[in-house]
Short mmCIF file of C-alpha atoms and ligand atoms in Angstrom, two decimals:
data_model
loop_
_atom_site.label_atom_id
_atom_site.label_comp_id
_atom_site.label_asym_id
_atom_site.label_seq_id
_atom_site.Cartn_x
_atom_site.Cartn_y
_atom_site.Cartn_z
CA MET R 1473 10.75 -15.74 -15.55
CA GLU R 1474 7.93 -16.62 -13.17
CA PRO R 1475 4.49 -15.36 -14.14
CA ASN R 1476 3.30 -12.45 -11.98
CA VAL R 1477 0.43 -13.86 -9.92
CA PHE R 1478 -1.24 -10.41 -9.69
CA ASN R 1479 -1.41 -10.25 -13.55
CA GLN R 1480 -3.38 -13.48 -13.38
CA ILE R 1481 -5.85 -12.31 -10.80
CA ALA R 1482 -6.14 -8.56 -11.68
CA ASN R 1483 -9.42 -8.90 -13.60
CA GLN R 1484 -11.08 -10.80 -10.79
CA TYR R 1485 -9.40 -8.87 -7.96
CA ASP R 1486 -12.43 -6.65 -6.96
CA THR R 1487 -14.44 -9.17 -5.02
CA GLU R 1488 -17.07 -7.91 -2.51
CA ASP R 1489 -14.72 -9.05 0.33
CA ARG R 1490 -11.81 -7.06 -0.96
CA ILE R 1491 -13.91 -4.00 -1.65
CA GLN R 1492 -15.28 -4.10 1.92
CA LEU R 1493 -11.84 -4.61 3.43
CA ALA R 1494 -10.53 -1.64 1.44
CA ARG R 1495 -13.41 0.47 2.74
CA ARG R 1496 -12.55 -0.40 6.35
CA ILE R 1497 -8.88 0.34 5.73
CA LEU R 1498 -9.84 3.71 4.21
CA GLU R 1499 -11.93 4.53 7.32
CA THR R 1500 -8.93 3.89 9.58
CA LEU R 1501 -6.71 5.91 7.26
CA TYR R 1502 -8.81 8.99 6.74
CA PRO R 1503 -8.08 10.65 10.17
CA THR R 1504 -4.33 10.35 9.67
CA LEU R 1505 -4.01 11.42 6.02
CA SER R 1506 -3.42 15.08 4.92
CA LEU R 1507 -6.73 15.34 3.13
CA GLY R 1508 -7.64 18.44 1.21
CA GLN R 1509 -4.20 20.01 1.57
CA LYS R 1510 -3.23 20.05 -2.11
CA LYS R 1511 -0.63 17.25 -1.61
CA THR R 1512 0.57 14.45 -3.85
CA LEU R 1513 -0.01 10.84 -2.78
CA LEU R 1514 1.88 7.87 -4.21
CA ASP R 1515 -0.08 4.62 -3.72
CA PHE R 1516 2.64 2.09 -4.17
CA GLY R 1517 1.34 -1.42 -4.99
CA CYS R 1518 -2.00 0.19 -5.75
CA GLY R 1519 -3.61 -2.90 -7.29
CA THR R 1520 -6.96 -2.03 -8.81
CA GLY R 1521 -7.03 1.31 -6.91
CA LEU R 1522 -9.53 0.26 -4.20
CA LEU R 1523 -7.84 2.77 -1.96
CA GLY R 1524 -6.15 5.09 -4.45
CA ILE R 1525 -9.24 5.85 -6.57
CA PRO R 1526 -11.39 7.15 -3.62
CA LEU R 1527 -8.37 9.14 -2.37
CA THR R 1528 -8.23 11.10 -5.61
CA ALA R 1529 -11.06 13.17 -4.19
CA HIS R 1530 -8.82 14.35 -1.38
CA TYR R 1531 -5.46 14.95 -2.99
CA ASN R 1532 -4.16 17.29 -5.62
CA GLU R 1533 -2.69 14.27 -7.48
CA VAL R 1534 -2.54 10.56 -6.84
CA ILE R 1535 0.26 8.51 -8.45
CA LEU R 1536 -0.75 4.85 -8.69
CA VAL R 1537 2.20 2.56 -9.01
CA ASP R 1538 2.26 -1.27 -9.39
CA ASP R 1539 4.49 -3.93 -10.88
CA SER R 1540 1.58 -5.74 -12.37
CA SER R 1541 0.78 -4.37 -15.82
CA VAL R 1542 -2.66 -5.93 -15.80
CA MET R 1543 -3.55 -4.31 -12.44
CA LEU R 1544 -2.56 -0.99 -14.07
CA GLU R 1545 -4.74 -1.72 -17.09
CA VAL R 1546 -7.78 -2.39 -14.87
CA LEU R 1547 -7.00 0.81 -13.06
CA GLN R 1548 -6.67 2.86 -16.20
CA SER R 1549 -10.10 1.78 -17.39
CA LYS R 1550 -11.61 2.80 -13.96
CA ILE R 1551 -9.90 6.15 -14.18
CA LYS R 1552 -11.29 6.69 -17.68
CA THR R 1553 -14.82 5.46 -16.84
CA ASN R 1554 -14.95 7.74 -13.79
CA GLY R 1555 -13.46 10.74 -15.59
CA ILE R 1556 -10.76 11.12 -12.99
CA LEU R 1557 -8.38 13.85 -13.97
CA ASN R 1558 -5.84 13.88 -11.12
CA ALA R 1559 -4.69 10.29 -11.18
CA LYS R 1560 -1.64 8.91 -12.98
CA THR R 1561 -0.68 5.28 -13.33
CA MET R 1562 2.94 4.26 -13.53
CA ALA R 1563 5.08 1.12 -13.62
CA VAL R 1564 7.68 0.82 -10.85
CA SER R 1565 10.44 0.94 -13.48
CA ASP R 1566 9.24 4.38 -14.64
CA LEU R 1567 9.42 5.95 -11.22
CA SER R 1568 13.11 6.70 -10.97
CA GLY R 1569 13.88 10.02 -12.51
CA SER R 1570 10.13 10.80 -12.95
CA LYS R 1571 8.96 14.39 -12.68
CA VAL R 1572 6.36 13.30 -10.14
CA LEU R 1573 9.09 12.80 -7.52
CA PRO R 1574 9.55 13.52 -4.66
CA VAL R 1575 6.05 13.13 -3.28
CA ASP R 1576 4.35 14.37 -0.06
CA GLU R 1577 2.86 11.06 1.08
CA ILE R 1578 3.19 7.35 0.31
CA LEU R 1579 0.53 4.72 0.97
CA LEU R 1580 1.67 1.10 1.10
CA SER R 1581 -1.42 -1.11 1.78
CA LEU R 1582 -1.09 -4.95 1.86
CA VAL R 1583 2.00 -4.80 -0.29
CA LEU R 1584 4.96 -5.16 2.06
CA LEU R 1585 4.02 -8.79 2.74
CA HIS R 1586 4.55 -9.60 -0.94
CA ILE R 1587 8.02 -8.08 -1.17
CA PRO R 1588 10.94 -10.37 -0.11
CA ASP R 1589 13.43 -7.66 0.93
CA THR R 1590 11.58 -5.43 3.41
CA GLU R 1591 14.53 -3.12 4.16
CA LYS R 1592 15.34 -2.57 0.52
CA ILE R 1593 11.79 -1.52 -0.46
CA LEU R 1594 11.44 0.75 2.60
CA ARG R 1595 14.75 2.48 1.79
CA PHE R 1596 13.57 2.90 -1.80
CA LEU R 1597 10.29 4.48 -0.59
CA TYR R 1598 12.16 6.75 1.81
CA GLY R 1599 14.07 8.07 -1.25
CA LEU R 1600 10.82 8.98 -3.02
CA LEU R 1601 9.48 11.23 -0.15
CA LYS R 1602 10.03 14.93 0.34
CA PRO R 1603 11.60 15.89 3.62
CA GLY R 1604 8.72 16.02 6.13
CA GLY R 1605 6.79 13.66 3.87
CA LYS R 1606 4.84 10.74 5.40
CA LEU R 1607 4.61 7.02 4.84
CA PHE R 1608 1.27 5.18 5.70
CA LEU R 1609 1.78 1.45 5.88
CA VAL R 1610 -1.08 -1.02 6.35
CA ASP R 1611 -0.24 -4.70 6.69
CA PHE R 1612 -0.95 -7.78 8.69
CA ASP R 1613 0.34 -8.40 12.28
CA LYS R 1614 2.63 -11.43 12.53
CA ASN R 1615 0.43 -14.48 12.23
CA GLN R 1616 1.77 -17.90 13.07
CA ARG R 1617 -1.20 -19.65 11.38
CA VAL R 1618 -0.06 -18.34 8.04
CA SER R 1619 2.73 -20.05 6.19
CA HIS R 1620 3.54 -19.44 2.44
CA PRO R 1621 6.92 -19.55 0.67
CA LYS R 1622 6.27 -16.31 -1.23
CA VAL R 1623 4.59 -14.17 1.49
CA HIS R 1624 5.73 -12.79 4.81
CA ASN R 1625 3.41 -14.09 7.48
CA GLY R 1626 2.76 -10.54 8.73
CA PHE R 1627 5.14 -8.26 10.67
CA ASN R 1628 6.05 -7.61 14.32
CA GLN R 1629 5.19 -3.92 14.74
CA LYS R 1630 8.09 -3.30 17.10
CA ASN R 1631 10.66 -4.89 14.82
CA LEU R 1632 9.28 -3.00 11.85
CA GLN R 1633 9.33 0.27 13.82
CA GLU R 1634 13.02 -0.25 14.65
CA LEU R 1635 13.85 -1.00 11.02
CA ILE R 1636 12.02 2.11 9.89
CA VAL R 1637 13.89 4.27 12.44
CA LYS R 1638 17.18 2.73 11.25
CA ILE R 1639 16.40 3.77 7.66
CA GLY R 1640 15.93 7.37 8.84
CA PHE R 1641 12.21 7.86 9.36
CA ARG R 1642 11.13 9.72 12.57
CA ASN R 1643 7.93 10.26 14.56
CA VAL R 1644 7.07 6.54 13.96
CA SER R 1645 3.93 5.15 15.39
CA SER R 1646 1.85 2.10 14.86
CA SER R 1647 -1.14 0.29 16.20
CA THR R 1648 -3.46 -2.60 15.32
CA VAL R 1649 -6.51 -1.06 13.62
CA LEU R 1650 -8.61 -4.00 12.27
CA GLU R 1651 -9.47 -7.54 13.24
CA GLU R 1652 -10.81 -9.53 10.30
CA LYS R 1653 -12.24 -13.00 9.69
CA LYS R 1654 -10.46 -15.27 7.18
CA VAL R 1655 -8.68 -12.41 5.48
CA PHE R 1656 -5.09 -13.58 5.41
CA MET R 1657 -4.63 -16.85 3.43
CA ASN R 1658 -8.05 -17.72 4.72
CA GLU R 1659 -7.09 -17.19 8.36
CA ASP R 1660 -8.43 -14.72 10.84
CA ALA R 1661 -5.99 -11.84 11.16
CA SER R 1662 -5.35 -8.37 12.58
CA LEU R 1663 -4.02 -5.41 10.50
CA PHE R 1664 -1.90 -2.51 11.71
CA LEU R 1665 -1.38 1.00 10.49
CA LEU R 1666 2.13 2.45 10.79
CA VAL R 1667 2.78 6.16 10.18
CA ALA R 1668 6.28 7.54 9.80
CA GLU R 1669 7.70 10.89 8.72
CA LYS R 1670 10.89 11.52 6.64
C1 SAM F 2301 -2.83 -7.41 -2.10
S1 SAM F 2301 -2.65 -6.27 -3.39
C2 SAM F 2301 -3.02 -4.69 -2.54
C3 SAM F 2301 -3.62 -3.63 -3.47
C4 SAM F 2301 -3.99 -2.37 -2.78
N1 SAM F 2301 -2.78 -1.74 -2.30
C5 SAM F 2301 -5.03 -2.54 -1.76
O1 SAM F 2301 -4.75 -2.37 -0.53
O2 SAM F 2301 -6.23 -2.88 -2.17
C6 SAM F 2301 -0.85 -6.13 -3.59
C7 SAM F 2301 -0.39 -5.33 -4.72
O3 SAM F 2301 0.95 -5.10 -4.63
C8 SAM F 2301 1.60 -5.25 -5.91
N2 SAM F 2301 3.03 -5.57 -5.75
C9 SAM F 2301 3.52 -6.70 -5.30
N3 SAM F 2301 4.86 -6.62 -5.29
C10 SAM F 2301 5.17 -5.34 -5.73
C11 SAM F 2301 6.43 -4.70 -5.99
N4 SAM F 2301 7.66 -5.24 -5.76
N5 SAM F 2301 6.36 -3.45 -6.48
C12 SAM F 2301 5.16 -2.89 -6.76
N6 SAM F 2301 3.97 -3.45 -6.55
C13 SAM F 2301 3.97 -4.67 -6.03
C14 SAM F 2301 0.77 -6.34 -6.61
O4 SAM F 2301 0.98 -6.31 -7.99
C15 SAM F 2301 -0.62 -6.00 -6.11
O5 SAM F 2301 -1.29 -5.15 -7.00
#
């Protein structure tokens, strides 16, 4: 089996650049999230929790899910150090059949580009949401300067919206929210936020 690249970088993941990017993503997310409404958020592909940890202040419960066990270890130590009581970490394999499901909202930030089968993962996430629940998806716009065998070079928002509607989501909207320097495989790139309802 191939080594999980995120296991290898998890302990060095929180660089100043990544922390600042996460802050800017959070700022664009805050006006759209259901903050303070006693809801449950699932942060899928949460990494070290740069988004999920600050969001614990605004949700009843935040479920932090990742397929890198080392990312989850880093996260667990942050949760403990900060005395956070309403966060739960979980491996992807433990999600199915878990009592935390279905959830009110799902956040997918900078994760879709790393998953080969886009439709399959979005269908899976659709199944984890309550009726009326929302998906918040942050990722890179299609970027012809980026080419990597293991990573999508961003997404065309219109194509992604069509796929998301085909899966069954409604009230789908998206727009470019950030323009960043050297952020996507060391190339300048823009990021979009897509919001969709089950
Ligand atoms: C670039 S990091 C983003 C972390 C965080 N969401 C953020 O915005 O700071 C991508 C994360 O997605 C996780 N990931 C990649 N493929 C995944 C999959 N199939 N299922 C769950 N997590 C996955 C990686 O382990 C990694 O922690």
